[in-house]
Structures are given as structure tokens and as C-alpha cells.
Amino acid sequence: APATSTNEPGDEDAASPANLVTPVQLRSGYNYLTKYGFLPKPNPLAGSLLSHEEFNEGIRAFQEFYRLPVTGVLDQSTSSLMELPRCGLPDIMPDEDGTRKRR
Amino acid sequence: YAHTGAKWDRREITWKIRNYSPDLTTSEIIDALRNALQIWGDAIPNTFRRVHVGSADIEISFSVGLHQDDYPFDGPGGTLAHAFFPGDDLGGDAHFDDDEQFTVNAYEGTNLFIVAAHEFGHSLGLGHSSEITSLMAAFYQGYKPNYELPYDDHVGIQSLYGARQGSIPSLPDVPIAGAPPGPPRPDLPVPNTPEPGPDPHCANSYNAIAKIRGELMLFKGKSFWRMNMKGEPLEGYPIDTSRFWDQLPVKLDAAYERIDDKILFFKGSSYWEYFSTNRDPSFPHPIRELGLPDDIDAALPWGDTGKTYFFKGDLYWRYDEIKKEVDSGYPKKVADNWDSAVPSNMDTAFRFIDVETKTWYTYFVRSKKYWRFDESRGKVDKGYPRSFSEDWMGC
């Protein structure tokens, strides 16, 4: 079963410092979101930086997909779910044109 | 559930084991994989045939790290397995990370049956579901003995391949198809305050509504909706009636579950009997053999009394299911013995209980409106008619 969260949407404590994750979790969070389709894969032929907004959008997409409180922040409940063993297929499949779309 | 856009276009799907994991005996692996396929095969009309030589639609292998596809495994934990959607070459194949400790029990390691059942869902064309309790949710959820395919997956796979005869998705707490109906549950909803439903495909009116196995089934044209015991429309509906009830005519006049658990459907001058989803091959029969007129509007079974009310126009008949005849003195005028507010030429009627007040209500539906008849007072409540789709379907 997924980790449960006591944070409800709009809960002010959801993004409190105590509820945020470490840089290591942040990095693995980025890898996770990329691997499972919530963020676009980096283009190897072009240097690219991911903005905070894009990263948070990826978190938000993951939270929406799994019906977690949608904070856009990599909080503990989100990170806990990401740590569960799982299937290797992406949750969101890229379309032929490279855009991401739930299928 | 999510479809990927891919599916097998043949009924028989072949599978093959390319190698085995050292974690389990050969027979344990074969049984786990066969059972994992069969949990899907029990829901859909397709069959799975194991082959030992040549290629197969679903080829199964155990490997670690890089293994000749673009998706290397990552050691213990993390990714457990992956599979490819239906198609040529790798399509359908399932790969298991042999760095996991695969088991066949519920208490330790990673249960191979559960992982395989999930992967074979991909092999058949399902993507990951956002319903976290479903088999097709991406996360490993452990194994429970006597595992049953969850509702979300059941509907998802049947909407791709159709339903195996008699295979009806069951919700938790919902009696299985074919089981006799129990007494009214104490936790039935307050009917006039249903939860808003997520299904956007609401109809403006319904041909027939029947309480079957405790659930409300709402029929319109060739489709039906399903409402669980909490009065919530179920996701994934409407679907074609033909996926549950073989050869059922469209645009029904009426439907009800009889005291002997048979399900009866009426249309025009004929009626059909089904047990669960199986049609009695001797049907249809003419409605007139019941002593009723053609083209009835509604059928309303009255609890376990063995009496069923049939409505047409402004008249109603009381039918004795034991004696198999209409009681003497019928038909009577609806307005005389129910309430003058009850609509004539109704579309359908059904009963539901308000658990808070322990009051049974009869609901009469015509076009977009419904009337609530308080059985204890013998009157239609004030404030009615109201919008059926708004109150019941959350539209």
C-alpha cells in the first residue's frame, strides 16, 4: 500500500521545512520523475537546465496521478511513495511527437 | 485503468518461459506464471497456450542489469520487472529482475505471481492505473491468498477484450454474481443525497433501473450504468449491456431481480430470463403468458413478499411470483392506490431505503425527473419531482 499522508490539499504544513526532503532525495526524485514519464527526458544533444517550476510541475503530475495531496513539493509522503518497489514501465507514456500524455 | 492503444487481435495468446529464476523450483515458477495469466483469462474470452519451442506472443525471462533491451534492471528493490505492450518482436514479453528474491508466499520476498500478473496486464495492453489498490497500479502491493482481480483491472481488461461469459467485476462488499441477495444492508445510502459521480456520461433519461445483487443497474439504449451500494456511480461505465448479458435486446422496457434470483428483462411483447449473466435458452417468452400487457413501463419487486408490481400507463398489476399469476382485482389505477402525484407513463421504478430513518422509498422516474414515494406514509414527498441525473448521477 502507498504511504499515507495526513496533509490535505491546501494544508499549510505540507511544505513546511520539517516536511521537505534531503538533496539526495531531491536528486533521486528528479531521476524518478524522468524515468516514469512525469518529466521529459533530457536531450543529450542539447544542454538543458530544468527550472524549479518544471520540476515542481513534474511533482504535481505525480501527486495528481496517485491522488496524493497536490502540493507541487517533494514532501515526505510523495518521496515515500517513490521509494516503494514497482514496475519499471513509465506511468505516463511519451507520445510519438515526444509530448507526454496519459494513455 | 489505462489502455495503451495496443491489444492482441487473436483469441489464443501463446506464452513461453525462456529461463528460470534460481529462487524457486521450476514447477513453482510455472504455476505462478500460469496462474498470473489465468487471472486475466478468467475475465476475458481469450485463452493462453504455453509453447516450448519457436516464438511466442509473451516470452518470459529472468535477468539482471543490462539484458538486451533499453531498460536495465537496478538490483534489489526499485524496479522489479517490466513488460512490453502487444506487438511484434519484444511486444508482449515480460522481463523479471532476478536480483529480487522471488517467492510464492505472502510473507517474505517478492511474490512472483503478483508481479507477473501485473506485468501480464501490460502484455495484454493495459498501462498503469492511478487507482492505487488496483493490480495495474505501478507499486508492488504484496500478495494475499485467494487473490481476486480488482474491479478496476477487471473492467479495464474487459473493455479491451470483452467479457468471458459469467465474469462480472465484483466490488468489495458486493455479493458475487449468482449469490442470493441478502437482506437490505444497514449501510445503504440516503438516496436523496448521493455523492457526486465522476462519470461524465450521464444520460438524460433511462429505459429501466433495477436493483440487482444489491446494486442499481441503469439501462439506456444498448448501455448500462452501475451504481454501488453507497449510491455512487461506478467509474468505467456506461458499457454495453451485451458485455454482461449475452443477446440482451437494447432499449429495454423494464428489468428486475425476481425472488428466485433470476433476472428478468422486458421489451415489447417479450421477456427474457437470465441467471446471473446466462440467458435461459428457452426465452424469449410472450409477456402475455404472465397475464400482463405488452410494452410495460416498469417492474417493481416488493422485497421478499413474492409480489411484483408492473406498471403501464396509469394502471398497475400485482403479480404473485409463487402462484405465477396476477392477483385478482388487478389492474388498478396508480392514482387511486399509490398517490395521484405518481406519474403515469413512467420510464421506470425502483426501491431504496434511507438508513437514517429506516424508511423505504419507492422512486418513480419519468424522463429527467423522479418522484420519491414514502412507503410509510403512502405519499409522494413534497419537493418532488427533482432532477434524477443531478441527485443520483452527480451530473
Coordinates of C-alpha atoms in Angstrom, one line a residue:
Chain A
A1 CA 0.0 0.0 0.0
P2 CA 1.2 3.5 -0.6
A3 CA 2.4 5.7 2.1
T4 CA -0.4 7.7 3.5
S5 CA -0.3 11.4 4.2
T6 CA -2.0 13.5 6.7
N7 CA -1.6 16.5 4.5
E8 CA -4.7 17.6 2.8
P9 CA -4.7 19.8 -0.3
G10 CA -4.1 23.3 0.9
D11 CA -2.6 22.2 4.2
E12 CA -0.2 24.9 5.2
D13 CA 2.1 22.4 6.8
A14 CA 2.6 20.4 3.6
A15 CA 5.6 22.5 2.5
S16 CA 7.0 23.2 6.0
P17 CA 10.8 22.7 6.4
A18 CA 10.3 19.6 8.5
N19 CA 8.3 18.0 5.8
L20 CA 10.8 18.6 3.0
V21 CA 13.3 16.1 1.7
T22 CA 17.1 16.0 1.6
P23 CA 19.1 16.9 -1.5
V24 CA 19.7 13.2 -2.2
Q25 CA 16.0 12.6 -2.2
L26 CA 15.6 15.6 -4.4
R27 CA 18.1 14.2 -6.9
S28 CA 16.5 10.7 -6.9
G29 CA 13.1 12.4 -7.2
Y30 CA 14.3 14.0 -10.4
N31 CA 15.5 10.7 -11.7
Y32 CA 12.3 9.0 -10.8
L33 CA 10.1 11.6 -12.4
T34 CA 12.1 11.4 -15.6
K35 CA 12.2 7.6 -15.6
Y36 CA 8.5 7.2 -15.1
G37 CA 7.3 9.9 -17.5
F38 CA 6.4 12.8 -15.3
L39 CA 9.3 14.9 -16.6
P40 CA 10.7 15.0 -20.2
K41 CA 14.0 13.1 -20.6
P42 CA 17.0 15.4 -21.0
N43 CA 18.0 15.9 -24.6
P44 CA 21.6 14.5 -25.0
L45 CA 22.3 16.8 -27.9
A46 CA 21.4 20.0 -26.2
G47 CA 22.4 21.2 -22.8
S48 CA 19.3 21.9 -20.7
L49 CA 18.5 23.0 -17.2
L50 CA 15.3 22.2 -15.5
S51 CA 13.6 25.1 -13.9
H52 CA 12.1 24.9 -10.4
E53 CA 8.8 25.4 -12.0
E54 CA 9.2 22.4 -14.4
F55 CA 10.4 20.2 -11.6
N56 CA 7.5 21.2 -9.4
E57 CA 5.2 20.6 -12.3
G58 CA 6.5 17.0 -12.5
I59 CA 6.0 16.5 -8.8
R60 CA 2.5 17.9 -9.2
A61 CA 1.8 15.5 -12.0
F62 CA 3.0 12.6 -9.9
Q63 CA 0.8 13.6 -7.0
E64 CA -2.2 14.1 -9.2
F65 CA -1.7 10.7 -10.8
Y66 CA -1.6 8.9 -7.5
R67 CA -4.2 11.2 -5.8
L68 CA -1.8 12.5 -3.2
P69 CA -2.2 16.0 -1.8
V70 CA -1.1 18.1 -4.7
T71 CA 1.5 20.5 -3.3
G72 CA 4.0 20.6 -6.1
V73 CA 6.6 19.9 -3.4
L74 CA 8.7 16.8 -2.9
D75 CA 7.4 16.2 0.6
Q76 CA 7.8 13.0 2.6
S77 CA 4.5 11.4 1.5
T78 CA 5.5 11.8 -2.1
S79 CA 9.0 10.7 -1.5
S80 CA 7.8 7.6 0.5
L81 CA 5.6 6.5 -2.4
M82 CA 8.5 6.9 -4.8
E83 CA 10.6 4.6 -2.6
L84 CA 8.3 1.7 -3.0
P85 CA 9.4 -1.2 -5.3
R86 CA 7.5 -1.0 -8.5
C87 CA 7.1 -1.9 -12.2
G88 CA 9.8 -0.4 -14.5
L89 CA 7.3 0.9 -17.1
P90 CA 6.6 4.6 -17.1
D91 CA 3.3 5.8 -15.7
I92 CA 2.9 8.3 -18.4
M93 CA 4.0 7.2 -21.9
P94 CA 5.5 9.7 -24.3
D95 CA 3.6 10.2 -27.5
E96 CA 5.2 9.8 -30.9
D97 CA 5.7 13.5 -31.0
G98 CA 7.7 13.4 -27.8
T99 CA 5.0 15.1 -25.7
R100 CA 3.8 13.4 -22.6
K101 CA 0.3 12.3 -22.4
R102 CA -1.6 9.9 -20.1
R103 CA -2.8 7.0 -22.2
Chain B
Y1 CA -7.3 1.9 -15.6
A2 CA -5.4 3.0 -18.7
H3 CA -5.3 1.5 -22.1
T4 CA -2.1 1.8 -24.2
G5 CA -3.8 1.6 -27.6
A6 CA -2.3 -1.9 -28.2
K7 CA -4.1 -5.2 -27.9
W8 CA -3.9 -8.7 -29.4
D9 CA -6.2 -9.3 -32.3
R10 CA -6.5 -13.0 -31.7
R11 CA -8.2 -15.1 -29.1
E12 CA -5.4 -17.5 -28.4
I13 CA -2.3 -16.0 -27.0
T14 CA 0.9 -18.1 -26.6
W15 CA 3.4 -17.8 -23.9
K16 CA 6.9 -19.3 -23.3
I17 CA 9.4 -19.4 -20.5
R18 CA 12.9 -18.6 -21.8
N19 CA 14.7 -19.3 -18.5
Y20 CA 14.1 -19.7 -14.8
S21 CA 15.0 -18.0 -11.6
P22 CA 17.1 -19.9 -9.1
D23 CA 14.9 -18.5 -6.3
L24 CA 12.1 -21.1 -6.9
T25 CA 11.6 -24.5 -8.3
T26 CA 10.7 -24.9 -11.9
S27 CA 7.2 -26.0 -11.1
E28 CA 6.7 -23.1 -8.7
I29 CA 7.6 -20.7 -11.4
I30 CA 5.4 -22.4 -14.0
D31 CA 2.5 -22.4 -11.6
A32 CA 2.9 -18.8 -10.6
L33 CA 3.1 -17.6 -14.2
R34 CA 0.2 -19.8 -15.4
N35 CA -1.9 -18.5 -12.5
A36 CA -0.9 -15.0 -13.3
L37 CA -2.1 -15.3 -16.8
Q38 CA -5.2 -17.1 -15.8
I39 CA -6.4 -14.3 -13.5
W40 CA -6.7 -12.3 -16.7
G41 CA -8.0 -15.3 -18.7
D42 CA -10.9 -15.7 -16.2
A43 CA -12.1 -12.3 -17.0
I44 CA -11.8 -12.3 -20.8
P45 CA -12.7 -14.7 -23.6
N46 CA -9.0 -15.2 -24.6
T47 CA -7.1 -18.3 -23.9
F48 CA -3.3 -18.7 -23.1
R49 CA -1.4 -21.6 -24.5
R50 CA 2.1 -22.4 -23.4
V51 CA 4.6 -23.3 -26.1
H52 CA 8.1 -24.8 -25.6
V53 CA 9.7 -24.1 -29.0
G54 CA 9.6 -21.3 -31.5
S55 CA 8.5 -17.8 -30.7
A56 CA 5.5 -16.9 -28.5
D57 CA 3.5 -13.8 -28.0
I58 CA 4.5 -13.5 -24.4
E59 CA 8.1 -14.6 -23.8
I60 CA 9.2 -14.6 -20.2
S61 CA 12.7 -14.3 -18.9
F62 CA 14.6 -13.6 -15.7
S63 CA 17.7 -11.4 -15.9
V64 CA 19.8 -8.8 -14.1
G65 CA 21.1 -5.3 -15.0
L66 CA 21.5 -4.8 -18.8
H67 CA 19.6 -7.5 -20.6
Q68 CA 19.4 -6.6 -24.2
D69 CA 16.7 -4.1 -24.1
D70 CA 16.9 -0.4 -23.3
Y71 CA 15.6 -0.8 -19.8
P72 CA 18.4 -2.2 -17.5
F73 CA 17.4 -3.5 -14.1
D74 CA 18.6 -1.8 -11.0
G75 CA 19.5 -4.5 -8.4
P76 CA 17.4 -5.4 -5.4
G77 CA 14.3 -3.2 -4.8
G78 CA 13.4 -0.4 -7.1
T79 CA 12.3 -1.9 -10.4
L80 CA 11.0 -5.4 -10.1
A81 CA 10.1 -6.2 -13.7
H82 CA 8.8 -4.7 -16.8
A83 CA 6.8 -5.9 -19.8
F84 CA 6.1 -4.7 -23.3
F85 CA 2.7 -3.9 -24.8
P86 CA 1.2 -6.2 -27.5
G87 CA 3.1 -6.1 -30.8
D88 CA 5.9 -7.7 -32.8
D89 CA 9.4 -8.6 -31.6
L90 CA 9.6 -7.7 -27.9
G91 CA 5.9 -6.9 -27.8
G92 CA 4.1 -8.8 -25.0
D93 CA 7.4 -10.0 -23.5
A94 CA 7.8 -9.9 -19.7
H95 CA 11.2 -9.5 -18.0
F96 CA 11.8 -10.1 -14.3
D97 CA 14.7 -8.6 -12.3
D98 CA 16.5 -11.7 -11.0
D99 CA 18.2 -9.5 -8.3
E100 CA 14.9 -9.7 -6.5
Q101 CA 14.1 -12.5 -4.1
F102 CA 11.1 -14.1 -5.7
T103 CA 8.8 -16.2 -3.6
V104 CA 5.4 -17.9 -3.8
N105 CA 4.2 -16.9 -0.4
A106 CA 2.8 -13.8 1.2
Y107 CA 5.3 -13.2 4.0
E108 CA 8.7 -12.5 2.6
G109 CA 10.5 -11.5 -0.6
T110 CA 8.6 -10.6 -3.8
N111 CA 5.7 -12.7 -4.7
L112 CA 6.2 -13.8 -8.3
F113 CA 2.5 -14.4 -9.0
I114 CA 1.6 -10.8 -8.2
V115 CA 4.5 -9.3 -10.1
A116 CA 3.8 -11.5 -13.1
A117 CA 0.0 -10.7 -13.0
H118 CA 0.8 -7.0 -13.1
E119 CA 3.3 -7.4 -16.0
F120 CA 0.9 -9.6 -18.0
G121 CA -1.6 -6.8 -17.7
H122 CA 1.0 -4.8 -19.7
S123 CA 1.5 -7.7 -22.1
L124 CA -2.2 -7.6 -22.8
G125 CA -2.3 -3.8 -23.4
L126 CA -3.0 -2.2 -20.0
G127 CA -1.0 0.8 -18.8
H128 CA -0.5 1.8 -15.2
S129 CA -3.7 2.6 -13.3
S130 CA -3.9 5.6 -10.9
E131 CA -6.2 3.5 -8.7
I132 CA -3.7 2.6 -6.1
T133 CA -5.5 -0.6 -5.0
S134 CA -5.6 -2.0 -8.5
L135 CA -3.3 -4.7 -9.8
M136 CA -2.1 -2.3 -12.5
A137 CA -1.0 0.4 -10.1
A138 CA 2.8 0.6 -10.6
F139 CA 3.7 -0.3 -7.0
Y140 CA 4.2 -3.7 -5.5
Q141 CA 1.5 -4.4 -3.0
G142 CA 2.2 -7.8 -1.7
Y143 CA 0.2 -10.9 -2.0
K144 CA -2.9 -12.1 -0.4
P145 CA -4.1 -15.7 -0.6
N146 CA -7.1 -16.3 -2.8
Y147 CA -6.3 -13.1 -4.7
E148 CA -9.1 -11.8 -7.0
L149 CA -8.7 -9.4 -9.8
P150 CA -9.6 -6.0 -8.5
Y151 CA -12.6 -4.2 -10.0
D152 CA -10.6 -1.5 -11.8
D153 CA -8.5 -4.1 -13.6
H154 CA -11.5 -6.3 -14.3
V155 CA -13.3 -3.5 -16.1
G156 CA -10.1 -2.3 -17.8
I157 CA -9.3 -5.7 -19.4
Q158 CA -12.9 -6.5 -20.3
S159 CA -13.3 -3.2 -22.1
L160 CA -10.3 -4.2 -24.3
Y161 CA -11.2 -7.8 -25.0
G162 CA -14.8 -8.3 -23.9
A163 CA -16.0 -10.4 -21.0
R164 CA -15.7 -14.1 -20.5
Q165 CA -19.3 -15.4 -20.1
G166 CA -20.3 -15.1 -16.4
S167 CA -17.3 -13.0 -15.4
I168 CA -18.7 -9.9 -13.7
P169 CA -16.4 -7.4 -12.0
S170 CA -17.1 -7.5 -8.3
L171 CA -16.6 -4.7 -5.9
P172 CA -15.5 -5.4 -2.3
D173 CA -18.6 -5.8 -0.1
V174 CA -20.7 -6.6 -3.2
P175 CA -22.2 -10.1 -3.3
I176 CA -20.8 -12.1 -6.1
A177 CA -22.9 -12.7 -9.2
G178 CA -25.1 -15.7 -8.7
A179 CA -25.3 -15.4 -4.9
P180 CA -28.7 -14.9 -3.5
P181 CA -29.5 -11.4 -2.4
G182 CA -29.2 -10.8 1.3
P183 CA -31.5 -8.6 3.4
P184 CA -31.2 -4.9 2.9
R185 CA -27.8 -3.7 4.1
P186 CA -27.9 -1.3 7.0
D187 CA -25.4 1.0 5.3
L188 CA -27.4 1.8 2.2
P189 CA -27.2 5.4 1.3
V190 CA -29.5 8.2 1.9
P191 CA -30.9 8.3 -1.6
N192 CA -31.6 12.0 -2.0
T193 CA -28.0 12.9 -1.0
P194 CA -25.8 10.8 -3.2
E195 CA -22.1 11.6 -3.8
P196 CA -21.4 13.4 -7.0
G197 CA -20.3 10.9 -9.5
P198 CA -17.2 11.1 -11.7
D199 CA -18.7 9.6 -14.7
P200 CA -19.3 12.4 -17.3
H201 CA -21.5 10.2 -19.5
C202 CA -24.8 10.8 -17.8
A203 CA -28.0 10.2 -19.6
N204 CA -31.0 12.4 -19.6
S205 CA -33.3 9.5 -19.1
Y206 CA -33.2 5.8 -18.5
N207 CA -35.2 2.9 -20.1
A208 CA -35.1 0.8 -16.9
I209 CA -33.5 0.8 -13.5
A210 CA -33.2 -2.4 -11.5
K211 CA -31.7 -3.4 -8.2
I212 CA -29.6 -6.5 -9.0
R213 CA -27.4 -8.1 -6.4
G214 CA -27.9 -5.0 -4.2
E215 CA -26.6 -2.6 -6.9
L216 CA -28.6 -0.3 -9.0
M217 CA -28.3 -1.0 -12.7
L218 CA -29.4 1.8 -15.0
F219 CA -30.2 0.8 -18.6
K220 CA -30.4 3.1 -21.6
G221 CA -30.3 2.1 -25.2
K222 CA -27.6 -0.5 -25.5
S223 CA -25.6 0.7 -22.5
F224 CA -25.9 0.5 -18.8
W225 CA -24.5 2.3 -15.8
R226 CA -23.8 0.7 -12.4
M227 CA -24.2 2.3 -9.0
N228 CA -22.6 0.7 -6.0
M229 CA -24.2 0.2 -2.6
K230 CA -23.1 3.6 -1.5
G231 CA -25.2 5.1 -4.2
E232 CA -22.2 6.2 -6.2
P233 CA -22.0 5.7 -10.0
L234 CA -19.1 3.5 -10.8
E235 CA -16.2 4.6 -13.0
G236 CA -15.8 2.9 -16.3
Y237 CA -19.5 2.9 -17.1
P238 CA -21.6 3.1 -19.2
I239 CA -20.7 -0.1 -21.1
D240 CA -22.6 -2.2 -23.5
T241 CA -25.2 -4.5 -21.9
S242 CA -24.0 -7.2 -24.2
R243 CA -20.8 -7.5 -22.2
F244 CA -22.8 -8.7 -19.2
W245 CA -25.9 -10.3 -20.7
D246 CA -25.5 -12.2 -23.9
Q247 CA -28.1 -11.4 -26.6
L248 CA -29.9 -8.9 -24.4
P249 CA -32.1 -6.6 -26.5
V250 CA -31.4 -2.9 -26.4
K251 CA -33.9 -0.2 -25.3
L252 CA -35.5 -2.3 -22.6
D253 CA -38.8 -1.5 -21.1
A254 CA -38.2 -2.9 -17.7
A255 CA -36.0 -5.2 -15.6
Y256 CA -36.0 -6.7 -12.2
E257 CA -34.4 -9.4 -10.0
R258 CA -37.0 -12.0 -9.1
I259 CA -37.3 -13.6 -5.7
D260 CA -35.6 -16.8 -7.1
D261 CA -32.6 -14.6 -8.1
K262 CA -33.4 -14.8 -11.8
I263 CA -33.1 -11.5 -13.6
L264 CA -36.0 -10.7 -16.0
F265 CA -35.9 -8.2 -18.8
F266 CA -38.9 -6.9 -20.7
K267 CA -39.2 -5.4 -24.1
G268 CA -42.2 -5.0 -26.3
S269 CA -44.3 -8.2 -26.2
S270 CA -41.4 -10.4 -24.9
Y271 CA -39.5 -11.1 -21.8
W272 CA -36.2 -12.9 -21.1
E273 CA -34.9 -14.7 -18.0
Y274 CA -31.2 -14.8 -17.0
F275 CA -29.5 -16.5 -14.2
S276 CA -26.6 -14.2 -13.3
T277 CA -25.4 -13.3 -16.9
N278 CA -26.6 -16.5 -18.5
R279 CA -29.7 -16.4 -20.6
D280 CA -32.2 -19.2 -20.3
P281 CA -32.1 -20.5 -23.9
S282 CA -35.8 -21.2 -23.9
F283 CA -36.5 -17.4 -23.9
P284 CA -37.9 -15.0 -25.0
H285 CA -41.5 -15.8 -23.9
P286 CA -44.5 -13.6 -24.6
I287 CA -45.3 -11.3 -21.7
R288 CA -49.0 -12.2 -22.1
E289 CA -48.3 -15.6 -20.6
L290 CA -47.8 -13.8 -17.3
G291 CA -51.2 -12.2 -17.7
L292 CA -49.7 -8.8 -18.3
P293 CA -50.0 -6.4 -21.3
D294 CA -47.2 -5.8 -23.8
D295 CA -44.9 -2.7 -23.6
I296 CA -44.9 -2.4 -19.8
D297 CA -43.4 0.7 -18.3
A298 CA -41.8 -0.6 -15.1
A299 CA -41.4 -3.7 -12.9
L300 CA -41.1 -3.3 -9.1
P301 CA -40.4 -6.4 -7.0
W302 CA -41.7 -5.9 -3.4
G303 CA -38.9 -7.2 -1.1
D304 CA -39.3 -10.9 -0.2
T305 CA -43.0 -10.9 -0.3
G306 CA -43.0 -12.7 -3.7
K307 CA -45.2 -9.9 -5.1
T308 CA -44.1 -7.8 -8.1
Y309 CA -45.8 -4.7 -9.3
F310 CA -46.0 -3.9 -13.0
F311 CA -46.9 -0.5 -14.4
K312 CA -48.2 0.6 -17.7
G313 CA -49.8 4.0 -18.4
D314 CA -51.9 4.9 -15.4
L315 CA -52.5 1.3 -14.3
Y316 CA -50.6 -1.3 -12.3
W317 CA -50.8 -5.0 -11.8
R318 CA -49.7 -7.1 -8.7
Y319 CA -48.2 -10.4 -9.8
D320 CA -47.7 -13.3 -7.4
E321 CA -44.4 -14.9 -8.1
I322 CA -45.3 -18.1 -6.2
K323 CA -48.7 -18.7 -7.9
K324 CA -47.3 -17.3 -11.1
E325 CA -50.4 -15.3 -11.8
V326 CA -51.7 -11.7 -11.5
D327 CA -53.7 -11.3 -8.2
S328 CA -57.4 -10.9 -8.7
G329 CA -58.8 -7.4 -8.8
Y330 CA -55.9 -6.1 -10.9
P331 CA -55.2 -3.9 -12.8
K332 CA -55.9 -0.9 -10.6
K333 CA -55.3 2.8 -11.0
V334 CA -52.0 4.1 -9.8
A335 CA -53.5 7.3 -8.7
D336 CA -56.1 5.5 -6.5
N337 CA -53.8 3.3 -4.5
W338 CA -50.3 5.0 -4.6
D339 CA -50.6 8.7 -4.9
S340 CA -52.1 11.0 -7.5
A341 CA -48.6 12.6 -7.7
V342 CA -47.1 9.4 -9.0
P343 CA -46.5 9.9 -12.8
S344 CA -48.4 7.9 -15.4
N345 CA -46.4 6.6 -18.3
M346 CA -43.3 6.3 -16.2
D347 CA -40.0 5.1 -17.5
T348 CA -39.0 3.0 -14.5
A349 CA -39.4 2.5 -10.8
F350 CA -37.2 1.0 -8.0
R351 CA -37.0 0.9 -4.2
F352 CA -34.3 2.1 -1.9
I353 CA -34.0 2.5 1.9
D354 CA -33.0 5.6 3.9
V355 CA -30.8 4.0 6.5
E356 CA -31.0 7.0 8.9
T357 CA -34.8 7.0 9.2
K358 CA -35.2 3.3 8.3
T359 CA -37.7 4.4 5.7
W360 CA -38.2 2.6 2.5
Y361 CA -38.9 4.7 -0.5
T362 CA -40.1 3.9 -4.0
Y363 CA -38.7 6.0 -6.7
F364 CA -40.6 6.7 -9.9
V365 CA -38.7 8.0 -12.9
R366 CA -40.0 9.7 -16.0
S367 CA -37.8 11.4 -18.4
K368 CA -35.4 13.7 -16.5
K369 CA -37.4 13.8 -13.3
Y370 CA -38.0 11.4 -10.4
W371 CA -40.6 11.3 -7.6
R372 CA -39.9 9.9 -4.1
F373 CA -42.8 7.9 -2.6
D374 CA -42.6 7.5 1.2
E375 CA -43.8 4.0 1.7
S376 CA -44.6 4.5 5.4
R377 CA -46.8 7.5 4.7
G378 CA -48.1 6.3 1.3
K379 CA -47.4 9.6 -0.2
V380 CA -45.1 11.3 -2.6
D381 CA -42.8 13.6 -0.6
K382 CA -43.0 17.4 -1.0
G383 CA -40.4 19.0 -3.2
Y384 CA -40.7 16.3 -5.9
P385 CA -40.2 15.8 -8.8
R386 CA -36.5 16.6 -8.8
S387 CA -33.7 16.0 -11.4
F388 CA -32.6 12.4 -11.4
S389 CA -29.3 12.9 -13.1
E390 CA -28.3 15.7 -10.6
D391 CA -29.3 13.8 -7.5
W392 CA -28.3 10.3 -8.3
M393 CA -25.6 10.5 -11.0
G394 CA -23.9 13.7 -9.9
C395 CA -24.3 15.3 -13.3

